[in-house]
mmCIF file of C-alpha atoms in Angstrom:
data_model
loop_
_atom_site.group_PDB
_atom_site.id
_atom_site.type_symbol
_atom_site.label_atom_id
_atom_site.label_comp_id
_atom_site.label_asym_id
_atom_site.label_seq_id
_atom_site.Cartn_x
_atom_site.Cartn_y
_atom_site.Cartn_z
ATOM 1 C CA UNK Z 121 0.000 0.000 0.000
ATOM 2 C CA UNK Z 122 1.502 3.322 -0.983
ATOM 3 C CA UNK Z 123 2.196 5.661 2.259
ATOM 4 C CA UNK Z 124 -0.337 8.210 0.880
ATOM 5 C CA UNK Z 125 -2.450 9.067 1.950
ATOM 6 C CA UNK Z 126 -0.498 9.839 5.237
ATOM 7 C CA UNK Z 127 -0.921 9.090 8.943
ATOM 8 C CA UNK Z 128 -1.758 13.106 9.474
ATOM 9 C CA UNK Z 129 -2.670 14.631 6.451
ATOM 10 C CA UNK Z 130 -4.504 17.294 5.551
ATOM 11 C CA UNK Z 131 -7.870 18.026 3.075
ATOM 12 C CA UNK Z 132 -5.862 21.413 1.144
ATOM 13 C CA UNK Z 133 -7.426 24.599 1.758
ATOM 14 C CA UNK Z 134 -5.991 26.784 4.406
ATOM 15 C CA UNK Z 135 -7.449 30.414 5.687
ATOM 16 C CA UNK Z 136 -6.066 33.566 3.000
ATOM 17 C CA UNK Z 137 -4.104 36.216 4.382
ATOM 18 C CA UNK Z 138 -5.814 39.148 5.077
ATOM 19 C CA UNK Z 139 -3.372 41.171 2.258
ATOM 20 C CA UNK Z 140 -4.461 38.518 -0.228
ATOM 21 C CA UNK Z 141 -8.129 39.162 0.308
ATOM 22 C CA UNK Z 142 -7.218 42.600 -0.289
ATOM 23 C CA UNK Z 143 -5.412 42.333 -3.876
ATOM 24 C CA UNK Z 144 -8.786 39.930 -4.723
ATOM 25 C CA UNK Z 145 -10.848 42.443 -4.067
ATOM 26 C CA UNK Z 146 -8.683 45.019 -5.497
ATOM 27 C CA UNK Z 147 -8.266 43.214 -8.822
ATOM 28 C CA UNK Z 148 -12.076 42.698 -8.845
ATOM 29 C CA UNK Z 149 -12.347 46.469 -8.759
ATOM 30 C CA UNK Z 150 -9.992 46.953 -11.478
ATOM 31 C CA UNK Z 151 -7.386 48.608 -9.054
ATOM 32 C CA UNK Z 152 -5.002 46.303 -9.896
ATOM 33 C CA UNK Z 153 -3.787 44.208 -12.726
ATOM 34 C CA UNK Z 154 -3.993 40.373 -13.598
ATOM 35 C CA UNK Z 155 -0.149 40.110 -12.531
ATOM 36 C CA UNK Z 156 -0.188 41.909 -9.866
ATOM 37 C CA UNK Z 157 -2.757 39.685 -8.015
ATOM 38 C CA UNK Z 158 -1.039 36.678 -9.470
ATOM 39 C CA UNK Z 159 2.495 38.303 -7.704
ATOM 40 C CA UNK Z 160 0.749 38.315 -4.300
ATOM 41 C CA UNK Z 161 -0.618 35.063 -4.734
ATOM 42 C CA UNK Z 162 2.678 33.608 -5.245
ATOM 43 C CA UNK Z 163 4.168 35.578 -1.964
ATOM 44 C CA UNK Z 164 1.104 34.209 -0.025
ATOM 45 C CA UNK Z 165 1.745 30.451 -1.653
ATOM 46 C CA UNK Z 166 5.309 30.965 -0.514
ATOM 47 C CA UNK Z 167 4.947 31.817 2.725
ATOM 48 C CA UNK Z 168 1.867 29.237 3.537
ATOM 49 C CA UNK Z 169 4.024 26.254 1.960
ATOM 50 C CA UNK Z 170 7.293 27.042 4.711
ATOM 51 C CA UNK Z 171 4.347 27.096 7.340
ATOM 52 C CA UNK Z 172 2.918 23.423 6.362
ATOM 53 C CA UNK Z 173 6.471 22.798 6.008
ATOM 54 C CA UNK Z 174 7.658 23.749 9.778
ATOM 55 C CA UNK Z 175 4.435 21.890 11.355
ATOM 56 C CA UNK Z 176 5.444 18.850 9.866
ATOM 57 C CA UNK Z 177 3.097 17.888 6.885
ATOM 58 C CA UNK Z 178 4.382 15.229 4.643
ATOM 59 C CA UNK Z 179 2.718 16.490 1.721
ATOM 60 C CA UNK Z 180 1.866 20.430 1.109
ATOM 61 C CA UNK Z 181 -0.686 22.336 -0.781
ATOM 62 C CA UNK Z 182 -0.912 25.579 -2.407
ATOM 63 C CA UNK Z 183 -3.973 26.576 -0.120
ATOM 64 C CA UNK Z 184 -6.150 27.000 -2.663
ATOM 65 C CA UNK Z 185 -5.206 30.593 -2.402
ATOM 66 C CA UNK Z 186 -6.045 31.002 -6.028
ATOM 67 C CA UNK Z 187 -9.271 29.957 -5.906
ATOM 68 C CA UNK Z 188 -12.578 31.710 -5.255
ATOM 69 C CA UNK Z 189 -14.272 28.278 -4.537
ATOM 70 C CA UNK Z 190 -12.860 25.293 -4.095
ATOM 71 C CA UNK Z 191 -14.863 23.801 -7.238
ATOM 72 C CA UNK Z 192 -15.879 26.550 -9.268
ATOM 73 C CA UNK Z 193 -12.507 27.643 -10.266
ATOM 74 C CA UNK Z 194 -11.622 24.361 -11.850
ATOM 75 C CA UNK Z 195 -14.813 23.492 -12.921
ATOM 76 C CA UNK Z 196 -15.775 26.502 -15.374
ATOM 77 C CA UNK Z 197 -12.386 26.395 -17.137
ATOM 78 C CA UNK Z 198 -13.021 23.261 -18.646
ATOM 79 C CA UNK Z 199 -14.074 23.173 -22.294
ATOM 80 C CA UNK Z 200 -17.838 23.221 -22.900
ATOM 81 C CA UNK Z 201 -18.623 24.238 -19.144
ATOM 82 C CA UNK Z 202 -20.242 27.751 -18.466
ATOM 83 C CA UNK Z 203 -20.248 29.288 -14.972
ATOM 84 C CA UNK Z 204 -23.951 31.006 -14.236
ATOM 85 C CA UNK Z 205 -24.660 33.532 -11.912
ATOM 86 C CA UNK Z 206 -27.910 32.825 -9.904
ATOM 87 C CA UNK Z 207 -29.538 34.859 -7.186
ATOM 88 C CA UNK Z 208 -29.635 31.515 -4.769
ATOM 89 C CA UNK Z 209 -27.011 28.596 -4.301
ATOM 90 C CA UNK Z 210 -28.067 25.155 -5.191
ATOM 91 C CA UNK Z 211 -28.069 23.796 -1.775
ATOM 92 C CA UNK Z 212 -29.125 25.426 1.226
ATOM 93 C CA UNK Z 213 -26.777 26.096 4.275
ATOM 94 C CA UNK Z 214 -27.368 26.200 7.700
ATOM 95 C CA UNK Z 215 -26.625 29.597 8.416
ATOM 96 C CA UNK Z 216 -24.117 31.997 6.163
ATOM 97 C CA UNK Z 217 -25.154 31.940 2.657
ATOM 98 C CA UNK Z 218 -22.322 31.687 -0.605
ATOM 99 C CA UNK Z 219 -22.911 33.812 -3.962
ATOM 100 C CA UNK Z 220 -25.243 31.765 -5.963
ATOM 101 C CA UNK Z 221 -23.987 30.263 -8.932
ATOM 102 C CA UNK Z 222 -24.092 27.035 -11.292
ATOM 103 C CA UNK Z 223 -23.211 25.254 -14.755
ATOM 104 C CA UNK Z 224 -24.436 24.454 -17.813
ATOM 105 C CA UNK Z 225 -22.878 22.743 -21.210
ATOM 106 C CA UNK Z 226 -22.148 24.697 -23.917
ATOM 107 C CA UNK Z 227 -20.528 22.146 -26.028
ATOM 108 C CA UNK Z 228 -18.252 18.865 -25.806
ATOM 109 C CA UNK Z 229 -16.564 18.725 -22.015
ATOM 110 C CA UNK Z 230 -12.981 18.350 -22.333
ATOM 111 C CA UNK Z 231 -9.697 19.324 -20.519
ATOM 112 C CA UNK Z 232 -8.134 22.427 -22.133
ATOM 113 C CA UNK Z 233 -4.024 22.162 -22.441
ATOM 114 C CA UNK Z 234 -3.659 25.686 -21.299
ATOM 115 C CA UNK Z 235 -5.865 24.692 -17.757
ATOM 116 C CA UNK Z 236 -4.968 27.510 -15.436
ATOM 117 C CA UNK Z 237 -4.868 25.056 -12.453
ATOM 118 C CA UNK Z 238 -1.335 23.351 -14.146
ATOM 119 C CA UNK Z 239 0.213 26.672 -14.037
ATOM 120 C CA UNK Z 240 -0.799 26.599 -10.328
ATOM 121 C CA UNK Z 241 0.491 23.170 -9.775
ATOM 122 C CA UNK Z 242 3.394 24.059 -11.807
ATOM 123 C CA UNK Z 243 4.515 27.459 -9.226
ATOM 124 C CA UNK Z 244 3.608 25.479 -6.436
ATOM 125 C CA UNK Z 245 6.627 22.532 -7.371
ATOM 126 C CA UNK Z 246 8.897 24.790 -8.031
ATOM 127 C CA UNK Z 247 9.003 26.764 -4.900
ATOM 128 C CA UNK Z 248 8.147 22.907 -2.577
ATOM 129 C CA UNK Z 249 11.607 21.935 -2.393
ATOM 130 C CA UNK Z 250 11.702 18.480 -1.664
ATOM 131 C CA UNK Z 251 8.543 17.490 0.325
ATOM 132 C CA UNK Z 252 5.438 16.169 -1.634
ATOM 133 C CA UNK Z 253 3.101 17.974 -3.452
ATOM 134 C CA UNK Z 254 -0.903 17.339 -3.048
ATOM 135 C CA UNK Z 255 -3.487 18.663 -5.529
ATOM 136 C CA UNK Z 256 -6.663 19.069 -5.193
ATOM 137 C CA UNK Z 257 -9.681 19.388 -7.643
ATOM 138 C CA UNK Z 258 -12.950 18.745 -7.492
ATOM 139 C CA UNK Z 259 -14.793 15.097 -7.890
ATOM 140 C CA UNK Z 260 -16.016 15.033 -11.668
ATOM 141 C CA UNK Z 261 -19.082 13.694 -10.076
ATOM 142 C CA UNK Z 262 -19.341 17.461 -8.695
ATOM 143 C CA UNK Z 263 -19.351 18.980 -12.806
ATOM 144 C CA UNK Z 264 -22.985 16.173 -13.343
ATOM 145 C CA UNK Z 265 -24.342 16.861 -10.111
ATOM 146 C CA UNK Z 266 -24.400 20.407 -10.182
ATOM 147 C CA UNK Z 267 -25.397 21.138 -13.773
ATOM 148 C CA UNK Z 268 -27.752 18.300 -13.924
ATOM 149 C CA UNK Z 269 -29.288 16.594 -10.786
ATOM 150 C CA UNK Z 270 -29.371 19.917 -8.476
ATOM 151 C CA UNK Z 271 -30.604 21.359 -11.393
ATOM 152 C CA UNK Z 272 -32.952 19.108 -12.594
ATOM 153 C CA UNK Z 273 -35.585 21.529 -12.890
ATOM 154 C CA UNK Z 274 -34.278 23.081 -15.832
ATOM 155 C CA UNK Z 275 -31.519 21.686 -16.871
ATOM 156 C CA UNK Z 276 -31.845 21.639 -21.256
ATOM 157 C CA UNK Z 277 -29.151 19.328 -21.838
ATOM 158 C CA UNK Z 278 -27.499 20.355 -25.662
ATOM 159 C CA UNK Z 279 -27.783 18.386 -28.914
ATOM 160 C CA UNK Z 280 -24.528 16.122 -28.142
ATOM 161 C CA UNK Z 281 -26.005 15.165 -24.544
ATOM 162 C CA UNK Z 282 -29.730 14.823 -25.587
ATOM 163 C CA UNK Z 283 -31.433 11.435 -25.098
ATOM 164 C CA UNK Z 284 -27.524 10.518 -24.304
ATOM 165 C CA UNK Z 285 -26.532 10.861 -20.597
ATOM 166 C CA UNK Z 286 -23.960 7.938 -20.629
ATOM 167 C CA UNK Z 287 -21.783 10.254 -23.776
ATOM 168 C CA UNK Z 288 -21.839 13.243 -21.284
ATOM 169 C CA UNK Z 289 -20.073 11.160 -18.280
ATOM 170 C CA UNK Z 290 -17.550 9.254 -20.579
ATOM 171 C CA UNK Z 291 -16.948 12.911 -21.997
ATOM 172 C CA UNK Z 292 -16.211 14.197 -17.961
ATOM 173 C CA UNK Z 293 -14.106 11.213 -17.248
ATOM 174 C CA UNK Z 294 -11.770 11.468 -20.754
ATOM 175 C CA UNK Z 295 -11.657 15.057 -19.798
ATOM 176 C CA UNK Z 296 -10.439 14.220 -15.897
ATOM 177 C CA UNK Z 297 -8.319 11.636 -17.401
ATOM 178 C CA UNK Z 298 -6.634 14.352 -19.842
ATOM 179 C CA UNK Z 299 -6.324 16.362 -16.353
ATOM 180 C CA UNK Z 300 -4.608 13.323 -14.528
ATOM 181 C CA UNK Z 301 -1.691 13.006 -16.940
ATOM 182 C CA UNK Z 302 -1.354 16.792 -17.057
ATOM 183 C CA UNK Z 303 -0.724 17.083 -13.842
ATOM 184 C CA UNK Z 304 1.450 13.510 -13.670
ATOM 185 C CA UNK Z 305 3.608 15.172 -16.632
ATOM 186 C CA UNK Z 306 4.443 18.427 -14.019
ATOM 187 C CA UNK Z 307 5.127 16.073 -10.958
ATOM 188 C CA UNK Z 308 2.376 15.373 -9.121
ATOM 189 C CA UNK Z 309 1.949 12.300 -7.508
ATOM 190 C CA UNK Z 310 -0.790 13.085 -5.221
ATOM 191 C CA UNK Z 311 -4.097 13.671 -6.616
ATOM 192 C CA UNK Z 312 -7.587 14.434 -4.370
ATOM 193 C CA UNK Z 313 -11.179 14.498 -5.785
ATOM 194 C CA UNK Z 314 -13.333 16.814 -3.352
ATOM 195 C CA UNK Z 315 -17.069 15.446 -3.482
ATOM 196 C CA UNK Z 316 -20.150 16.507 -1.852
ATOM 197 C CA UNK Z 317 -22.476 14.845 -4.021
ATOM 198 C CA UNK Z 318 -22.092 11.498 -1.311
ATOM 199 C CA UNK Z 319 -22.820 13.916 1.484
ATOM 200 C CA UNK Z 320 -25.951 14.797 -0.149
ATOM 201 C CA UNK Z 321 -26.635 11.251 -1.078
ATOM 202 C CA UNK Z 322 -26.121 10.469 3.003
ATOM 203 C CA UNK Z 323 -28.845 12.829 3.798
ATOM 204 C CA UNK Z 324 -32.206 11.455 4.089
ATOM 205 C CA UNK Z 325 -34.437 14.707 3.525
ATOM 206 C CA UNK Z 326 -32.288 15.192 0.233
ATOM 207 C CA UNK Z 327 -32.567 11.591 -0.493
ATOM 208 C CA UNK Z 328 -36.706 12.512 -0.474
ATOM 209 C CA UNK Z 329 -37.095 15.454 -2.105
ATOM 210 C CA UNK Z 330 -34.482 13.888 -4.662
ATOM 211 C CA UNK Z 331 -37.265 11.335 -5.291
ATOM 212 C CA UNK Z 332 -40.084 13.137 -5.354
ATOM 213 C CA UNK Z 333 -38.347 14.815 -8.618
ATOM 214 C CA UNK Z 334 -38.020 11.265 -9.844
ATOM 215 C CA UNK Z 335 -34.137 11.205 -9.322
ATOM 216 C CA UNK Z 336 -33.039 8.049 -8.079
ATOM 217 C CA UNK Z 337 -29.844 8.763 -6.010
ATOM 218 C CA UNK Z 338 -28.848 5.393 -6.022
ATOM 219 C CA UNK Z 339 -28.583 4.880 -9.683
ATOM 220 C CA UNK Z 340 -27.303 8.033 -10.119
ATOM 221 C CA UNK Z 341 -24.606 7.263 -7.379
ATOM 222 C CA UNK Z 342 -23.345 3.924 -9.599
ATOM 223 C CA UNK Z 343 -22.920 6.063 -12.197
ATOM 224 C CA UNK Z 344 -20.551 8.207 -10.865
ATOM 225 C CA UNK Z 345 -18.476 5.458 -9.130
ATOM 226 C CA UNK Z 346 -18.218 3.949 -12.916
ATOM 227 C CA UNK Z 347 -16.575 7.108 -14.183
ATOM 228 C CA UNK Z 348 -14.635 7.692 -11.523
ATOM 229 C CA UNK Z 349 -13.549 4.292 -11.813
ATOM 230 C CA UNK Z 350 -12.651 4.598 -15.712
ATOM 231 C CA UNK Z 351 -10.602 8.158 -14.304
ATOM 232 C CA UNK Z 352 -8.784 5.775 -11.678
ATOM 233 C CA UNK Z 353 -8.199 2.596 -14.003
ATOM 234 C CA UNK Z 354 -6.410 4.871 -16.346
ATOM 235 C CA UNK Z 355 -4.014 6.385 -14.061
ATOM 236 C CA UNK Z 356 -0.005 6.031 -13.769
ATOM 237 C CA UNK Z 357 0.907 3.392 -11.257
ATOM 238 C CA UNK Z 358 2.556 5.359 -9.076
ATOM 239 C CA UNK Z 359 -0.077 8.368 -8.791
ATOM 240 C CA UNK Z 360 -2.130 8.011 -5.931
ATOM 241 C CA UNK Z 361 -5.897 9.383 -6.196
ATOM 242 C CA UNK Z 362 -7.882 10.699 -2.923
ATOM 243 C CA UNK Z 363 -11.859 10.908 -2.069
ATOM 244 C CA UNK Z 364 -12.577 13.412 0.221
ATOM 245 C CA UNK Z 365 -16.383 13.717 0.683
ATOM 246 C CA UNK Z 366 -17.711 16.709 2.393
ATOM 247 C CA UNK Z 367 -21.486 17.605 4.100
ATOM 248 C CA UNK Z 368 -20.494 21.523 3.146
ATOM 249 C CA UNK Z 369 -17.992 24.022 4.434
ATOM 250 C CA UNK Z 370 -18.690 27.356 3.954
ATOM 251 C CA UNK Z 371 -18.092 30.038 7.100
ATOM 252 C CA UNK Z 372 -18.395 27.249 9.598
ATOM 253 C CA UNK Z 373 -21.790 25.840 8.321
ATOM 254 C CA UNK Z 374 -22.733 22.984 6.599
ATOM 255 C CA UNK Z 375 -25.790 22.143 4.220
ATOM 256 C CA UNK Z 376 -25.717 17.929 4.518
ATOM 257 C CA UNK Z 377 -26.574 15.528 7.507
ATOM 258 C CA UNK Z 378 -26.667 11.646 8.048
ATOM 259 C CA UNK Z 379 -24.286 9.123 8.504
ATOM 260 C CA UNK Z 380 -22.580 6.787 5.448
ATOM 261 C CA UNK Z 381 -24.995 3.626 5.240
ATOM 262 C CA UNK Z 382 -27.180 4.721 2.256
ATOM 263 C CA UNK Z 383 -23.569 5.343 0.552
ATOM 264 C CA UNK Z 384 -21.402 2.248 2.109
ATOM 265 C CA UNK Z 385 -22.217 -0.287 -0.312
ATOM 266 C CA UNK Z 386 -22.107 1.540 -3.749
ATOM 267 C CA UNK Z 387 -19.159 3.738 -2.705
ATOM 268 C CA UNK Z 388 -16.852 2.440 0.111
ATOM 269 C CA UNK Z 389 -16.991 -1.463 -1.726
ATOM 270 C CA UNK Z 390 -16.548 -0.335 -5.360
ATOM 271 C CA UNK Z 391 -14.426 2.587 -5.750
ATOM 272 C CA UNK Z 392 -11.174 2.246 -6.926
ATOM 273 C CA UNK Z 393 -9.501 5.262 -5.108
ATOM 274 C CA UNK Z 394 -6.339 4.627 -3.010
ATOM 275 C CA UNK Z 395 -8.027 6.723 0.275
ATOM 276 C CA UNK Z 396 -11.225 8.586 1.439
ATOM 277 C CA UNK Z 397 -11.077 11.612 3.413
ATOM 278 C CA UNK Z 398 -14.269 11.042 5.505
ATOM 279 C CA UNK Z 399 -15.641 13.558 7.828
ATOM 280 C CA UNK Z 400 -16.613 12.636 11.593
ATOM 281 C CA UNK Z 401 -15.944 15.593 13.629
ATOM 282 C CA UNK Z 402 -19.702 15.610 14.435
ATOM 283 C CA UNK Z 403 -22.737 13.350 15.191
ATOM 284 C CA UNK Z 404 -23.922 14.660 11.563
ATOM 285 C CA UNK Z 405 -21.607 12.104 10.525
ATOM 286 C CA UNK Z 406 -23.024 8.888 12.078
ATOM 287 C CA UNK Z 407 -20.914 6.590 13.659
ATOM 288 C CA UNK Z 408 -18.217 3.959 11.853
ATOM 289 C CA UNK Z 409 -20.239 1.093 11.094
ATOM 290 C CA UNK Z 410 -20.206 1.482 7.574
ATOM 291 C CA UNK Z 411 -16.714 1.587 7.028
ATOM 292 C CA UNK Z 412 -17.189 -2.342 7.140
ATOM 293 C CA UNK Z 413 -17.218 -1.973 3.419
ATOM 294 C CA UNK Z 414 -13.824 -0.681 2.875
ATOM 295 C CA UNK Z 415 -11.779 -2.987 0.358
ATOM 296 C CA UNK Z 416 -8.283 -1.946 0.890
ATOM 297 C CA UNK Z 417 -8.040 1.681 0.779
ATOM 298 C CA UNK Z 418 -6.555 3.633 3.654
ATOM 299 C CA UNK Z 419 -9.227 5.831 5.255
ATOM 300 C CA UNK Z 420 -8.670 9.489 6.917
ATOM 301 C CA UNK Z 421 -10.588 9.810 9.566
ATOM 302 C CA UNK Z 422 -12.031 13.775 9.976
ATOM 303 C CA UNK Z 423 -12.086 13.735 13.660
ATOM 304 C CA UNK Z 424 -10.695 16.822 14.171
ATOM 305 C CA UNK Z 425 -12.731 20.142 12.862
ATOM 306 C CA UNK Z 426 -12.083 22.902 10.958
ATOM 307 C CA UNK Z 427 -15.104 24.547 11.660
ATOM 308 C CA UNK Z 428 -14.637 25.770 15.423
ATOM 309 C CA UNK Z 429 -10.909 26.853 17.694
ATOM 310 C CA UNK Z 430 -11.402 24.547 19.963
ATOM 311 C CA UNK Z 431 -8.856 21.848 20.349
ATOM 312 C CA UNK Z 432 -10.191 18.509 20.725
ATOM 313 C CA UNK Z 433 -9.395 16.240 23.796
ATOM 314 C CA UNK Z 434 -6.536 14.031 21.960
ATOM 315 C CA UNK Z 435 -7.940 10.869 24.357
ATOM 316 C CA UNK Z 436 -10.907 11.188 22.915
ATOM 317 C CA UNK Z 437 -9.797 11.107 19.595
ATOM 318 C CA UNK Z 438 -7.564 8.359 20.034
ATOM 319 C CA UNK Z 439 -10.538 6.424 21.725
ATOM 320 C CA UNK Z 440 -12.689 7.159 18.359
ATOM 321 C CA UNK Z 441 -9.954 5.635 15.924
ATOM 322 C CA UNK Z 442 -9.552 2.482 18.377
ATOM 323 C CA UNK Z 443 -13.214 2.614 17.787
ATOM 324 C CA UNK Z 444 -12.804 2.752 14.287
ATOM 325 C CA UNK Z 445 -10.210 -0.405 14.310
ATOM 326 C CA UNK Z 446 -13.591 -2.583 14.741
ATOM 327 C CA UNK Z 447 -14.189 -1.921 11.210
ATOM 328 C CA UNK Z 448 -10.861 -0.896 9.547
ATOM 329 C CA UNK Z 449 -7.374 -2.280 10.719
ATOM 330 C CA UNK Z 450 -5.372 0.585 12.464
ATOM 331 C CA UNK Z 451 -2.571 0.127 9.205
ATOM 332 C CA UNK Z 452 -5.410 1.615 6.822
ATOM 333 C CA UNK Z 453 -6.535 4.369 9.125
ATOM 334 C CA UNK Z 454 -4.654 7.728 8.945
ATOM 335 C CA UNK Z 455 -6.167 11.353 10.870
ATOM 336 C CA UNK Z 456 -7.015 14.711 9.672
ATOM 337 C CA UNK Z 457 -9.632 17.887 9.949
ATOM 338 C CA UNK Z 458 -12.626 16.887 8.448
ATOM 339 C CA UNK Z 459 -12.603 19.230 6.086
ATOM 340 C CA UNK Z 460 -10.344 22.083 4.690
ATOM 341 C CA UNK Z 461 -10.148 25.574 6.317
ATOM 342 C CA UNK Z 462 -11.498 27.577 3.742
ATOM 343 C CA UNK Z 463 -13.198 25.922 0.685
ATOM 344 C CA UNK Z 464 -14.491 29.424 -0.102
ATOM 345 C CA UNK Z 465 -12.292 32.689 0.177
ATOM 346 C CA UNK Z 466 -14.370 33.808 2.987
ATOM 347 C CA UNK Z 467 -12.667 31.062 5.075
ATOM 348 C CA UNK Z 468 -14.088 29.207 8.454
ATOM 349 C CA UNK Z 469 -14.903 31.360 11.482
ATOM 350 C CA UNK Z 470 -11.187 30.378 13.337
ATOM 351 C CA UNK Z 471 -8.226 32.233 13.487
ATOM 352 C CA UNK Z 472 -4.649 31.499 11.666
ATOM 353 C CA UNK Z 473 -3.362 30.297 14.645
ATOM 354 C CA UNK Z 474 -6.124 28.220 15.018
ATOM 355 C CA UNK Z 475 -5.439 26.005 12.070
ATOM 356 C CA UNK Z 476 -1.984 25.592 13.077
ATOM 357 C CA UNK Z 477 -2.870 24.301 16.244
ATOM 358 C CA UNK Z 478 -5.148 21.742 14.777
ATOM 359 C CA UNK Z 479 -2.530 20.828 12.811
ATOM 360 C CA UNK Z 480 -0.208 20.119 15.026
ATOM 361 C CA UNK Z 481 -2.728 18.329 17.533
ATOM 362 C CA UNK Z 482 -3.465 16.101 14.784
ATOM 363 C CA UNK Z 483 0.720 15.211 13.859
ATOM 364 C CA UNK Z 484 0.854 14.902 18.246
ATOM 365 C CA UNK Z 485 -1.937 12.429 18.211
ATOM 366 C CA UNK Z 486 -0.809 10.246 15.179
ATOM 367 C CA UNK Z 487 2.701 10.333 16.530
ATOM 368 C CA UNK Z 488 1.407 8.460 19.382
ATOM 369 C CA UNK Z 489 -1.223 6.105 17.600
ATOM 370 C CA UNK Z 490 1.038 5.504 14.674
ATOM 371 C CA UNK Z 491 4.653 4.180 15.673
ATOM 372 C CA UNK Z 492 5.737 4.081 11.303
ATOM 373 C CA UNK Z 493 4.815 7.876 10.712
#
């Protein structure tokens, strides 16, 4: 089994400076110029990569820092995918409310050479030094979901998807595979798909109103393990590929509930991923039972939050992954926040010194639980 993911890891995002939020919002004003955010960004991606460096973390990201949402970004730049404005979001959170926006197709999805995300990768490598790299994107099950099951109501698929939903999902997953070697070719070895779509699909009152539209989540979640599958199958041998499913992060709220059952079977036994990042920092989350299903990926358990400062008891956490052994053998389990610190530029409702704390509470406690890390 390869050592990613590792025994404390982390999901990517991290909270922006406060001088990078300014140059955003100064470039959206047209104060400054394209380069001149793209300078600050680098200084910020810098000085965030020595910080993940000096905690410990076997494998850094670049934050996110370039990102206005952790799926958007990526999302819209692929060929044949439109970003929308819209005066509400697509899900409904429990509290602080994101810009609304969504997709629609335009023409054939594909993955675009000049995909500003490799330029990103390929700054973030070359300032790394030695450690490993991680890369995260979002889940191509995140491009169908949004466009066309949270949209359902109106989605008008286009003349090359009509009558034809099984050309659109071989066209996302030959796009993500383009994306896979593109990023391979620059160095990266460690690859994560962000999902929420198996949050949603955890969720019972989503799971209803789902069917009273006639969407059967089910179905519609064996379809998306099958591409991801054919996006995995195709991979280099020595790449590893990352799950991390999410029940929303966006200012400390969340917009998904329930545990993993109505998921364990279609997901947990039949995708081919090396690792799932699984959330269980709250009773939202439901309790470890269905990690029964696991085959023989290593799975991160999100005990820690990223929502709130406060540091958890480290007994307690190391109680909840000898807990977790009932189901998964301590050698597959690894730790980590349950989610990123800022998905969305806005960023959680914690403090920079927060996040390094929980950081380094998580590399105490798997220092103690795991003897190889």
């Amino acid at each position: 089994m390869s050592q990613r993911p590792y025994r404390y890891d982390i999901v990517g995002s991290f909270l922006r400076p406060a001088y990078l939020k300014e140059a955003r919002a100064q470039f959206a004003n047209g104060e400054i110029s394209k380069d001149e955010l793209t300078a600050v960004e680098d200084k910020a991606i810098k000085e965030l990569v020595e910080k993940e460096k000096t905690v410990g973390l076997k494998a850094v990201t670049d934050g996110e820092f370039r990102r206005r949402m952790w799926h958007l970004d990526f999302l819209e730049e692929l060929d044949g995918v439109q970003h929308v404005d819209q005066t509400n979001w697509s899900v409904e959170f429990k509290g602080d409310k994101p810009k609304g926006a969504t997709l629609t197709f335009t023409d054939k999805v594909d993955f675009p050479a000049d995909h500003p995300f490799l330029s990103h990768f390929a700054y973030l490598k070359s300032i790394a030094g030695d450690v490993d790299l991680k890369q995260t994107i979002p889940s191509p099950s995140m491009l169908h979901l949004i466009a066309c099951v949270r949209s359902s109501d109106t989605y008008q698929p286009i003349a090359r998807y009509k009558d034809n939903e099984d050309l659109l999902l071989d066209n996302i997953a030959k796009a993500y595979i383009k994306a896979v070697h593109a990023f391979y070719d620059l160095g990266c070895r460690y690859l994560q798909l962000d999902d929420t779509s198996w949050g949603e699909f955890c969720d019972a009152s989503k799971r209803k109103k789902y069917a009273q539209k006639g969407i059967n989540v089910d179905e519609v979640g064996r379809k998306y393990v099958k591409m991801i599958n054919q996006i995995i199958d195709a991979k280099p041998a020595d790449m590893t590929i990352t799950m991390h499913i999410c029940r929303g992060n966006f200012r400390s709220t969340w917009f998904s509930s329930g545990g993993y059952e109505p998921v364990a079977d279609i997901l947990f036994k039949n995708c081919h991923v090396d690792g799932f990042f699984l959330e269980y920092d709250s009773d939202r989350s439901g309790d470890f039972r269905p990690l029964s299903f696991i085959q023989n990926q290593r799975v991160v358990l999100g005990l820690i939050t990223s929502k709130f400062p406060e540091l958890e008891d480290p007994e307690a956490v190391k109680a909840r992954i000898q807990e977790a052994t009932t189901y998964v053998p301590l050698d597959q389990l690894c730790l980590s926040t349950q989610c990123g610190f800022s998905s969305t530029e806005e960023g959680n409702k914690i403090t920079d010194e927060d996040q390094w704390k929980k950081l380094a509470l998580i590399k105490e406690i798997a220092e103690e639980v795991w003897k190889d890390c």
